[in-house]
Coordinates of C-alpha atoms in Angstrom, one line a residue:
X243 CA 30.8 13.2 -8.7
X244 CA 27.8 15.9 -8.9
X245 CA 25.2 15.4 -10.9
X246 CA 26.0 18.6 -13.1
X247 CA 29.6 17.1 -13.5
X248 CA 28.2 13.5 -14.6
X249 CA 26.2 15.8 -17.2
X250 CA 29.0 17.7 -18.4
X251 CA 31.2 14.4 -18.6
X252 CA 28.2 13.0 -20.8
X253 CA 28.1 16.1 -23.1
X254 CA 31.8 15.4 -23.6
X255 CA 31.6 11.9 -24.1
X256 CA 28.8 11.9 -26.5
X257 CA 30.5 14.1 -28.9
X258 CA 32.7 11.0 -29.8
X259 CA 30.1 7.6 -29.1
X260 CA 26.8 6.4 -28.8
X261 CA 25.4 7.0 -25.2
X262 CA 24.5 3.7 -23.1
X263 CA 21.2 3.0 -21.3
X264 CA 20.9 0.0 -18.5
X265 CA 17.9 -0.9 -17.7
X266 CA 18.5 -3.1 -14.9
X267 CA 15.0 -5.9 -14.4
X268 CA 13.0 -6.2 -17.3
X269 CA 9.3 -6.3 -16.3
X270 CA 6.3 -4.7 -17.3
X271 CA 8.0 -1.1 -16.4
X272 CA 11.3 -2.2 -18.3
X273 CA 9.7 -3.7 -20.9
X274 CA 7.6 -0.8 -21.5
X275 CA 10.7 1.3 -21.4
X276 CA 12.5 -0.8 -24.0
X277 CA 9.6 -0.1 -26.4
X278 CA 9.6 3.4 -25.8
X279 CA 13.5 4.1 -26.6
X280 CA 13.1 1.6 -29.4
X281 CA 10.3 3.4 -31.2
X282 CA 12.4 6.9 -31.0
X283 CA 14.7 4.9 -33.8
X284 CA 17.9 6.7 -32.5
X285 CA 20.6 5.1 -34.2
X286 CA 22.8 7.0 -31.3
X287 CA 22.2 4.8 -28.8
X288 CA 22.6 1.5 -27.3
X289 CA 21.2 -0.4 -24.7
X290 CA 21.7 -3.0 -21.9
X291 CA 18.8 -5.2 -20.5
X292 CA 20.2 -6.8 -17.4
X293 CA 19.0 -9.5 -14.7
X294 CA 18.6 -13.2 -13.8
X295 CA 16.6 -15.1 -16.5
X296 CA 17.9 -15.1 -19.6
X297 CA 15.2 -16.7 -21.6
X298 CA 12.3 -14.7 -20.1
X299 CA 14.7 -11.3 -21.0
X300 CA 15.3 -12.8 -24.7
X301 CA 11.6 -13.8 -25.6
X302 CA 10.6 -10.0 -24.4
X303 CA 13.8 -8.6 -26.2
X304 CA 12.7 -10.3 -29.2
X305 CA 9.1 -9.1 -29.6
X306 CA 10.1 -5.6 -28.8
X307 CA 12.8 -5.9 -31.7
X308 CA 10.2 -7.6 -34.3
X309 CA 7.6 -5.0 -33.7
X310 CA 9.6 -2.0 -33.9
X311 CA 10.9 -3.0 -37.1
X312 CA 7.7 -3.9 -38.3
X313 CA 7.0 0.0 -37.6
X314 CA 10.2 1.1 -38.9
X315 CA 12.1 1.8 -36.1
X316 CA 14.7 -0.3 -35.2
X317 CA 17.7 1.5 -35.3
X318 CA 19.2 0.4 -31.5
X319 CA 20.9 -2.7 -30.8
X320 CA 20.1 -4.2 -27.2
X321 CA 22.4 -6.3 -25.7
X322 CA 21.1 -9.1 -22.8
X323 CA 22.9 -9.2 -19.7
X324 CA 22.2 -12.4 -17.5
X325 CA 22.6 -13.6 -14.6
X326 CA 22.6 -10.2 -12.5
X327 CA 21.2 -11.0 -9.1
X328 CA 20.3 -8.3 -7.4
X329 CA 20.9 -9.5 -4.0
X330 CA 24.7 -9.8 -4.6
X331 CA 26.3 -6.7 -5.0
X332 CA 29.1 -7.8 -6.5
X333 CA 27.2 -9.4 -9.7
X334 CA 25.7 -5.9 -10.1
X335 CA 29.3 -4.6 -10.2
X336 CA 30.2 -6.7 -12.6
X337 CA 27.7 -5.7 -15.1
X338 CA 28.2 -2.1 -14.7
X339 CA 31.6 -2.2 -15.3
X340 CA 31.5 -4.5 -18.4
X341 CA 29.1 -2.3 -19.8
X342 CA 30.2 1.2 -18.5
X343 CA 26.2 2.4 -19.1
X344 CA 25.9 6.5 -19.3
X345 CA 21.9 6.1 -17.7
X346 CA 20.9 3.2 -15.3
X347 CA 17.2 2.9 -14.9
X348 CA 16.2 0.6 -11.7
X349 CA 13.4 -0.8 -12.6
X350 CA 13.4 -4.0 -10.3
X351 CA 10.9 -4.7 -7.7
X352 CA 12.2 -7.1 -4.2
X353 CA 8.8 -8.9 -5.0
X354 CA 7.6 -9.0 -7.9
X355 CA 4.4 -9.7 -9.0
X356 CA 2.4 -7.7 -6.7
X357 CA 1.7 -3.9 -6.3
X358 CA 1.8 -3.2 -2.3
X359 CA -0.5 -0.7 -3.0
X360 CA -3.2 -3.1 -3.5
X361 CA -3.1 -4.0 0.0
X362 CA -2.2 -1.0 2.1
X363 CA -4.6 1.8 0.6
X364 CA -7.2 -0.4 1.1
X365 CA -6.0 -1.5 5.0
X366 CA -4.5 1.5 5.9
X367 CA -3.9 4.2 3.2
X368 CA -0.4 4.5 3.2
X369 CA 2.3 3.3 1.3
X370 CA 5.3 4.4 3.2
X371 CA 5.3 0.9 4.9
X372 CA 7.2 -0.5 2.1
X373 CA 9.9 1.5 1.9
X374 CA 12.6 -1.0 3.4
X375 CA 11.2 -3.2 0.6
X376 CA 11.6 -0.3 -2.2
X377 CA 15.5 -0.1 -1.0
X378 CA 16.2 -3.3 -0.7
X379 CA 17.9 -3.7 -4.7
X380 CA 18.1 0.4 -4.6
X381 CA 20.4 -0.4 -2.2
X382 CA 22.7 -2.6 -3.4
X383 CA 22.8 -1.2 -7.2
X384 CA 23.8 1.9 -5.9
X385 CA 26.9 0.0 -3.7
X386 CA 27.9 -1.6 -6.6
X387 CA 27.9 1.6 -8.5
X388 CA 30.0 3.2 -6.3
X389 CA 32.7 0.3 -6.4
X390 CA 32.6 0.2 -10.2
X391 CA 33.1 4.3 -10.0
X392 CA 30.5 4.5 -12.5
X393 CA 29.7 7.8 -13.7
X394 CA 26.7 7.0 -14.8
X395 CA 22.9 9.4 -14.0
X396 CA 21.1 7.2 -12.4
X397 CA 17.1 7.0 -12.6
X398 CA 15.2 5.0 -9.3
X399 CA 11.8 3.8 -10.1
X400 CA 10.4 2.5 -6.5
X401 CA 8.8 5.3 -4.0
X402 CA 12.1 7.5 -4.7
X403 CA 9.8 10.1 -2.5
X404 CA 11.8 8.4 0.6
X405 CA 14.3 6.0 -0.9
X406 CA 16.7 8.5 -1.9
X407 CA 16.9 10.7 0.9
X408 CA 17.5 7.4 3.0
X409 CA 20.5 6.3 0.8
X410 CA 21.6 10.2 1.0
X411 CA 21.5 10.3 4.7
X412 CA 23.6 7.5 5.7
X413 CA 26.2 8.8 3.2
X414 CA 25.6 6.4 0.5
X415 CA 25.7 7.2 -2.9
X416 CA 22.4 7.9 -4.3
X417 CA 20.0 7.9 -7.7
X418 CA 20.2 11.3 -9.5
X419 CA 16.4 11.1 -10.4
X420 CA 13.0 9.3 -8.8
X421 CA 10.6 8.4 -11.9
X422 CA 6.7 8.6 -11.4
X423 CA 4.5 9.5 -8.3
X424 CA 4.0 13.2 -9.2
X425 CA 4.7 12.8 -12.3
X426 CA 1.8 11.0 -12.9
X427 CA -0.4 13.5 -11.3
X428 CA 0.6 16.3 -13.8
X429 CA -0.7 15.3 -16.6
X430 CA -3.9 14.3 -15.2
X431 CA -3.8 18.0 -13.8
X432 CA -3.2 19.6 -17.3
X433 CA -5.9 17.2 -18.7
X434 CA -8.6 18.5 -16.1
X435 CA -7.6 22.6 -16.8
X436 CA -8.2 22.0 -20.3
X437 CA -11.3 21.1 -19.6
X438 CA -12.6 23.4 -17.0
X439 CA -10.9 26.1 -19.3
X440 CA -11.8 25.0 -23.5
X441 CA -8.1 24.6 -23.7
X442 CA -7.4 22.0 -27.1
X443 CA -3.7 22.0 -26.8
X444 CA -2.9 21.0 -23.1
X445 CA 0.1 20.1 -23.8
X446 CA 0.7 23.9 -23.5
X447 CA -0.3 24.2 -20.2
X448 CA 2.8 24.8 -17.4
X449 CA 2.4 22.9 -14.3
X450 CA 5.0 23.5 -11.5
X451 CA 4.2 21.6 -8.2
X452 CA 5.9 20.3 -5.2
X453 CA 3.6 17.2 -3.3
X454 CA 4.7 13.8 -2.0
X455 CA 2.9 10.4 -2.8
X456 CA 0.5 10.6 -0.8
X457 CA -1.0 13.4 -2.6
X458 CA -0.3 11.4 -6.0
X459 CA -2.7 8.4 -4.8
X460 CA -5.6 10.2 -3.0
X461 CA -6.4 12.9 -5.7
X462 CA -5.7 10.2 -8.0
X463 CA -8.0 7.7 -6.4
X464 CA -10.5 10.1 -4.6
X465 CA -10.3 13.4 -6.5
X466 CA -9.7 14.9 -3.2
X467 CA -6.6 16.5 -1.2
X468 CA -7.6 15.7 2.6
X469 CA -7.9 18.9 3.1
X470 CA -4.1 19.7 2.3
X471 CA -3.3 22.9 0.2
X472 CA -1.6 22.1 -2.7
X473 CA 1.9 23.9 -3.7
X474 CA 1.0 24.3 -7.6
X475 CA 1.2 26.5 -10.0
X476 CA -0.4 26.4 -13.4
X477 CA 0.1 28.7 -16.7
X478 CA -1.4 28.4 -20.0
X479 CA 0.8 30.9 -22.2
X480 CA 1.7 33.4 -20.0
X481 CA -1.9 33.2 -18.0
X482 CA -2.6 32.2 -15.0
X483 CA -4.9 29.4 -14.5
X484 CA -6.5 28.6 -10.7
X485 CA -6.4 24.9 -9.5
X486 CA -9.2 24.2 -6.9
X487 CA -10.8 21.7 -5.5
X488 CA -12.9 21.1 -8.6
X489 CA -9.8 20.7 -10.5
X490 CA -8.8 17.7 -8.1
X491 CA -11.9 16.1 -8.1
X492 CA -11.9 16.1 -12.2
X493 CA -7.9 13.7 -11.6
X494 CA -10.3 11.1 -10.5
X495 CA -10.1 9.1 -13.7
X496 CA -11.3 5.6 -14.8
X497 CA -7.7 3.8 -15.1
X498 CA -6.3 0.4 -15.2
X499 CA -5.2 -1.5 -11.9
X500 CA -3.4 -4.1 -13.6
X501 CA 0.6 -4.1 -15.0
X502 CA -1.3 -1.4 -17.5
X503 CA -0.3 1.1 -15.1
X504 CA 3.4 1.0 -15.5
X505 CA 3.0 2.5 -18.5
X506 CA 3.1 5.7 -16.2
X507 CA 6.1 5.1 -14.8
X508 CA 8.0 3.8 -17.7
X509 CA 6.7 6.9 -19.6
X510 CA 8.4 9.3 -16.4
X511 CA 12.0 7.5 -16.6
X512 CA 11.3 8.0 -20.8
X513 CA 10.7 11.4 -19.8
X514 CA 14.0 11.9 -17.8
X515 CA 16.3 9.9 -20.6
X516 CA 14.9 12.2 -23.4
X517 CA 15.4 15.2 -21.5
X518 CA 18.7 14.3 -20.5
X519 CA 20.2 13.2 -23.8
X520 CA 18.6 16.3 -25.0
X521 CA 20.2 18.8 -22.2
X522 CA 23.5 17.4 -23.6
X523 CA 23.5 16.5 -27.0
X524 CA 20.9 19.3 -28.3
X525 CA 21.1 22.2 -26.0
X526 CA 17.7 22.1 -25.0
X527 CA 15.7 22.6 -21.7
X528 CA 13.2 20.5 -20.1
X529 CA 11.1 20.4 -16.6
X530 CA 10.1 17.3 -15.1
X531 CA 8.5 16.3 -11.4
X532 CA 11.2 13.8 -9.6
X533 CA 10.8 12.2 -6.2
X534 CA 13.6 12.3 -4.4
X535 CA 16.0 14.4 -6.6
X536 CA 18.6 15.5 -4.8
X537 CA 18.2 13.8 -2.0
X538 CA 15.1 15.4 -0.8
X539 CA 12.5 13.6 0.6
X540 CA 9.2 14.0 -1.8
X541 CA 9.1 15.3 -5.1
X542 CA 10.0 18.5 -6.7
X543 CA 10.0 20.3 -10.3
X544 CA 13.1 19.9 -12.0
X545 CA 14.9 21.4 -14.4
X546 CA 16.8 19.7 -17.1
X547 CA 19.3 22.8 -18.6
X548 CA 20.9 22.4 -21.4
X549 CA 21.3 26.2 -22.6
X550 CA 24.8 26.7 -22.1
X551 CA 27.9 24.3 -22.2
X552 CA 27.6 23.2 -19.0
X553 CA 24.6 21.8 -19.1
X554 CA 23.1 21.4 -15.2
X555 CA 19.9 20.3 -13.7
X556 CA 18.4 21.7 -10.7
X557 CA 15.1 22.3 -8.9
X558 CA 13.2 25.0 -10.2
X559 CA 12.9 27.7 -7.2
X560 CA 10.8 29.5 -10.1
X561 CA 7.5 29.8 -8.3
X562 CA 8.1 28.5 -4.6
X563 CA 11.3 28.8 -2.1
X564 CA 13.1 25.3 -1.8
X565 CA 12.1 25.9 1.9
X566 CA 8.5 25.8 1.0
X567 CA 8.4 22.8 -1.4
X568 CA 10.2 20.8 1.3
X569 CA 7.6 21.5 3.9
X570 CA 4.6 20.9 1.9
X571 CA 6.5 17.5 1.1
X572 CA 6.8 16.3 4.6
X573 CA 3.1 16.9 4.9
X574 CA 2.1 14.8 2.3
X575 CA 4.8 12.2 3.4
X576 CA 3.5 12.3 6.9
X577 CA 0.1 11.2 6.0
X578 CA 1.8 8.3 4.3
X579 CA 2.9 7.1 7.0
X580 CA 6.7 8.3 7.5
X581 CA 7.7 10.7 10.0
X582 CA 11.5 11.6 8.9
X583 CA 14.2 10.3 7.7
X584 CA 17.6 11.4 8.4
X585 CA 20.8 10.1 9.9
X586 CA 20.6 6.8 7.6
X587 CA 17.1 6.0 10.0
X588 CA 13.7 5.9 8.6
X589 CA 10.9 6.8 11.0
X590 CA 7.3 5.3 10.6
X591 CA 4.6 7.8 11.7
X592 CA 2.6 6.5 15.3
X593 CA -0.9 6.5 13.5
X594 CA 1.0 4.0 10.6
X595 CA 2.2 1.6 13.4
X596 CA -1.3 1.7 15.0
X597 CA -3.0 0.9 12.1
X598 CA -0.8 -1.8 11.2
X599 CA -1.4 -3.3 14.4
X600 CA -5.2 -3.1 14.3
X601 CA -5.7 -4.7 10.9
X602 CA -2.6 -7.1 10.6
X603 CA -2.3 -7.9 14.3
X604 CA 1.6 -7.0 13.6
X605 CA 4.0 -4.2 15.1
X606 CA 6.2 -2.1 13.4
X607 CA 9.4 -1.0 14.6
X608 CA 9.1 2.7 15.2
X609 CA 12.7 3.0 13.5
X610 CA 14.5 1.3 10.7
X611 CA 18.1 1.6 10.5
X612 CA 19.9 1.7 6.9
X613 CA 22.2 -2.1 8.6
X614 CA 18.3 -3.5 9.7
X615 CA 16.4 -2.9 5.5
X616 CA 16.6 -6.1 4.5
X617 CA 15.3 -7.6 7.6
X618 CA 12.7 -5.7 8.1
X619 CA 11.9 -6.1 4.2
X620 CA 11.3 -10.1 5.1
X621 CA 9.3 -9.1 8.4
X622 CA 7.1 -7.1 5.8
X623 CA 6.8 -9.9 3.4
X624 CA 6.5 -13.1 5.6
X625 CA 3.9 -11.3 8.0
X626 CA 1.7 -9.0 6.0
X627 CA 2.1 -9.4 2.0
X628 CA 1.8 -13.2 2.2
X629 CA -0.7 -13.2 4.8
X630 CA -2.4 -10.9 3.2
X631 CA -2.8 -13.4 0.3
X632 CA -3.9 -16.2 1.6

């Protein structure tokens, strides 16, 4: 099933029921989540919390329900499903088709705890080296999606920039959306053209840009683009507003480096639910930035279109050819550290493998097939992330 017929199937079905949201792992990006679609007080619909520890998803559950009451806004029941492991495929199964969601957010991590960022941008400034690790439950959710026949949209939260494309090209079903990575850099954007232009409503400004994450760390980090031209497009009202190299350099913003962050990321999949129950139940339109969405490696602008009665969601060919958006994306992708992915394979770049093997005295394989990702997910935890912490 398309993703414009899973839309259309939810326009239908929501004429008659609540809609259905799994969130599937409930940590700081899922719990963050759960407070956002709480405080909207929609009374229309209900949600699912799913994974392994009951008491941990209970004691979060609760808090979340007691303080959005206190504000007025508990109108959604949430319902607690344990004892989902995520590395059987069939116990994922199960819990989709007991539940039948209409939107599964991943928001699971293989190892939790730790952002990998923290140790490859400062070794090696790339963060494609965990991508067999950001697949790893991606994986397996989607499997057991398929073998529930779930119709459900489906909304990845780990570096979807390459996850999605690698599901896609070894035939696998695949999440409709990537949350985050670009999408975080937008807004910074918008927030630094206001400024260079007295602009007080920013939220007016139009951004339409295609960039991998890559791009989304170093401007974010260093205000800088290493020397990459951007693909971006920005309009305040119908006028055309220039982004240079000043208006990177202003995205280098004082910002958390704890669990504080996922408020980004939980804000992008809130981003993606609202538009989409909006598409279908309002008629509205909305454009977000997804990695990965439809398949394609990176991230793109999207549009959520909800204007007619077959409400459809596509990326928005508006300002640049798809061709275009796809090769500035492997640019940016390149530099962090993947090569290609196709044919169910994911390629790490030379420069990534040498780098590796200078500061972690470890080799990469130059090719990871879709039958060798969790393997290669333990190589990457038992020789670099728990070396790294010791």
């Amino acid at each position: 099933m398309t993703l414009d017929e899973k839309l259309r199937n939810l326009k239908a079905e929501l004429m008659h029921r609540k809609a259905r949201i799994m969130i599937i792992g409930l940590g700081s990006v899922g719990n963050y989540l759960l407070d956002y679609l709480m405080s909207e007080g929609d009374e229309n619909i209900e949600i699912v919390v799913a994974g392994r520890n009951f008491k941990k998803m209970e004691t979060d559950v609760n808090i979340v329900r007691v303080a959005t009451l206190i504000r007025g806004q508990n109108r959604t029941g949430i319902t607690i499903e344990a004892d989902v492991d995520l590395n059987e495929v069939e116990s994922i199964r199960r819990s989709i088709e007991k539940h039948m969601p209409d939107i599964i957010v991943n928001s699971s991590r293989a190892y939790s705890g730790l952002k990998y960022g923290s140790i490859s941008w400062a070794a090696f400034r790339a963060y494609g080296i965990w991508t067999p690790l950001s697949i790893k439950y991606t994986k397996n959710i989607m499997e057991a999606y398929s073998l529930a026949r779930s119709k459900a949209v489906v909304i990845n939260t780990s570096y979807s920039d390459a996850v999605i494309p690698w599901l896609k090209s070894a035939g696998k079903s695949y999440p409709d959306f990537g949350s985050g990575n670009v999408n975080h850099l937008v807004p910074r954007i918008k927030l630094a053209l206001a400024e260079e232009n007295k602009i007080h409503d920013w939220w007016n400004i139009d951004i339409t840009y295609a960039t991998a994450h890559f791009h989304d760390v170093v401007i974010s980090k260093e205000g800088q683009t290493e020397g990459v031209a951007q693909l971006i497009d920005a309009d305040y009202k119908g006028r055309s507003l220039p982004v240079t190299d000043r208006t990177f350099a202003a995205c280098k913003i004082s910002m958390p480096t704890d669990a504080k962050r996922n408020m980004m990321n939980a804000s992008s999949n809130f981003e993606i639910i609202r538009g989409i129950l909006d598409a279908v139940r309002s008629g509205t339109t909305t454009k977000v930035h997804s990695p990965g969405f439809g398949g394609n490696i990176g991230g793109y602008p999207v549009i959520l279109d909800g204007s007619s009665d077959n409400p459809r969601a596509y990326i928005d060919g508006s300002k640049f050819s798809l061709e275009q958006m796809q090769k500035k994306n492997r640019e940016s992708i390149f530099l962090d550290g993947i090569e290609n992915v196709e044919d169910g394979k994911l390629f790490y770049t030379d420069e990534l493998i040498q780098k590796v093997k200078d500061k972690f005295s470890v080799t990469l394989p130059k090719c990871v097939d879709f039958s060798e990702i969790d393997a290669v997910a333990e190589f990457l935890i038992e020789n670099i992330i728990e070396k790294a912490g010791k």
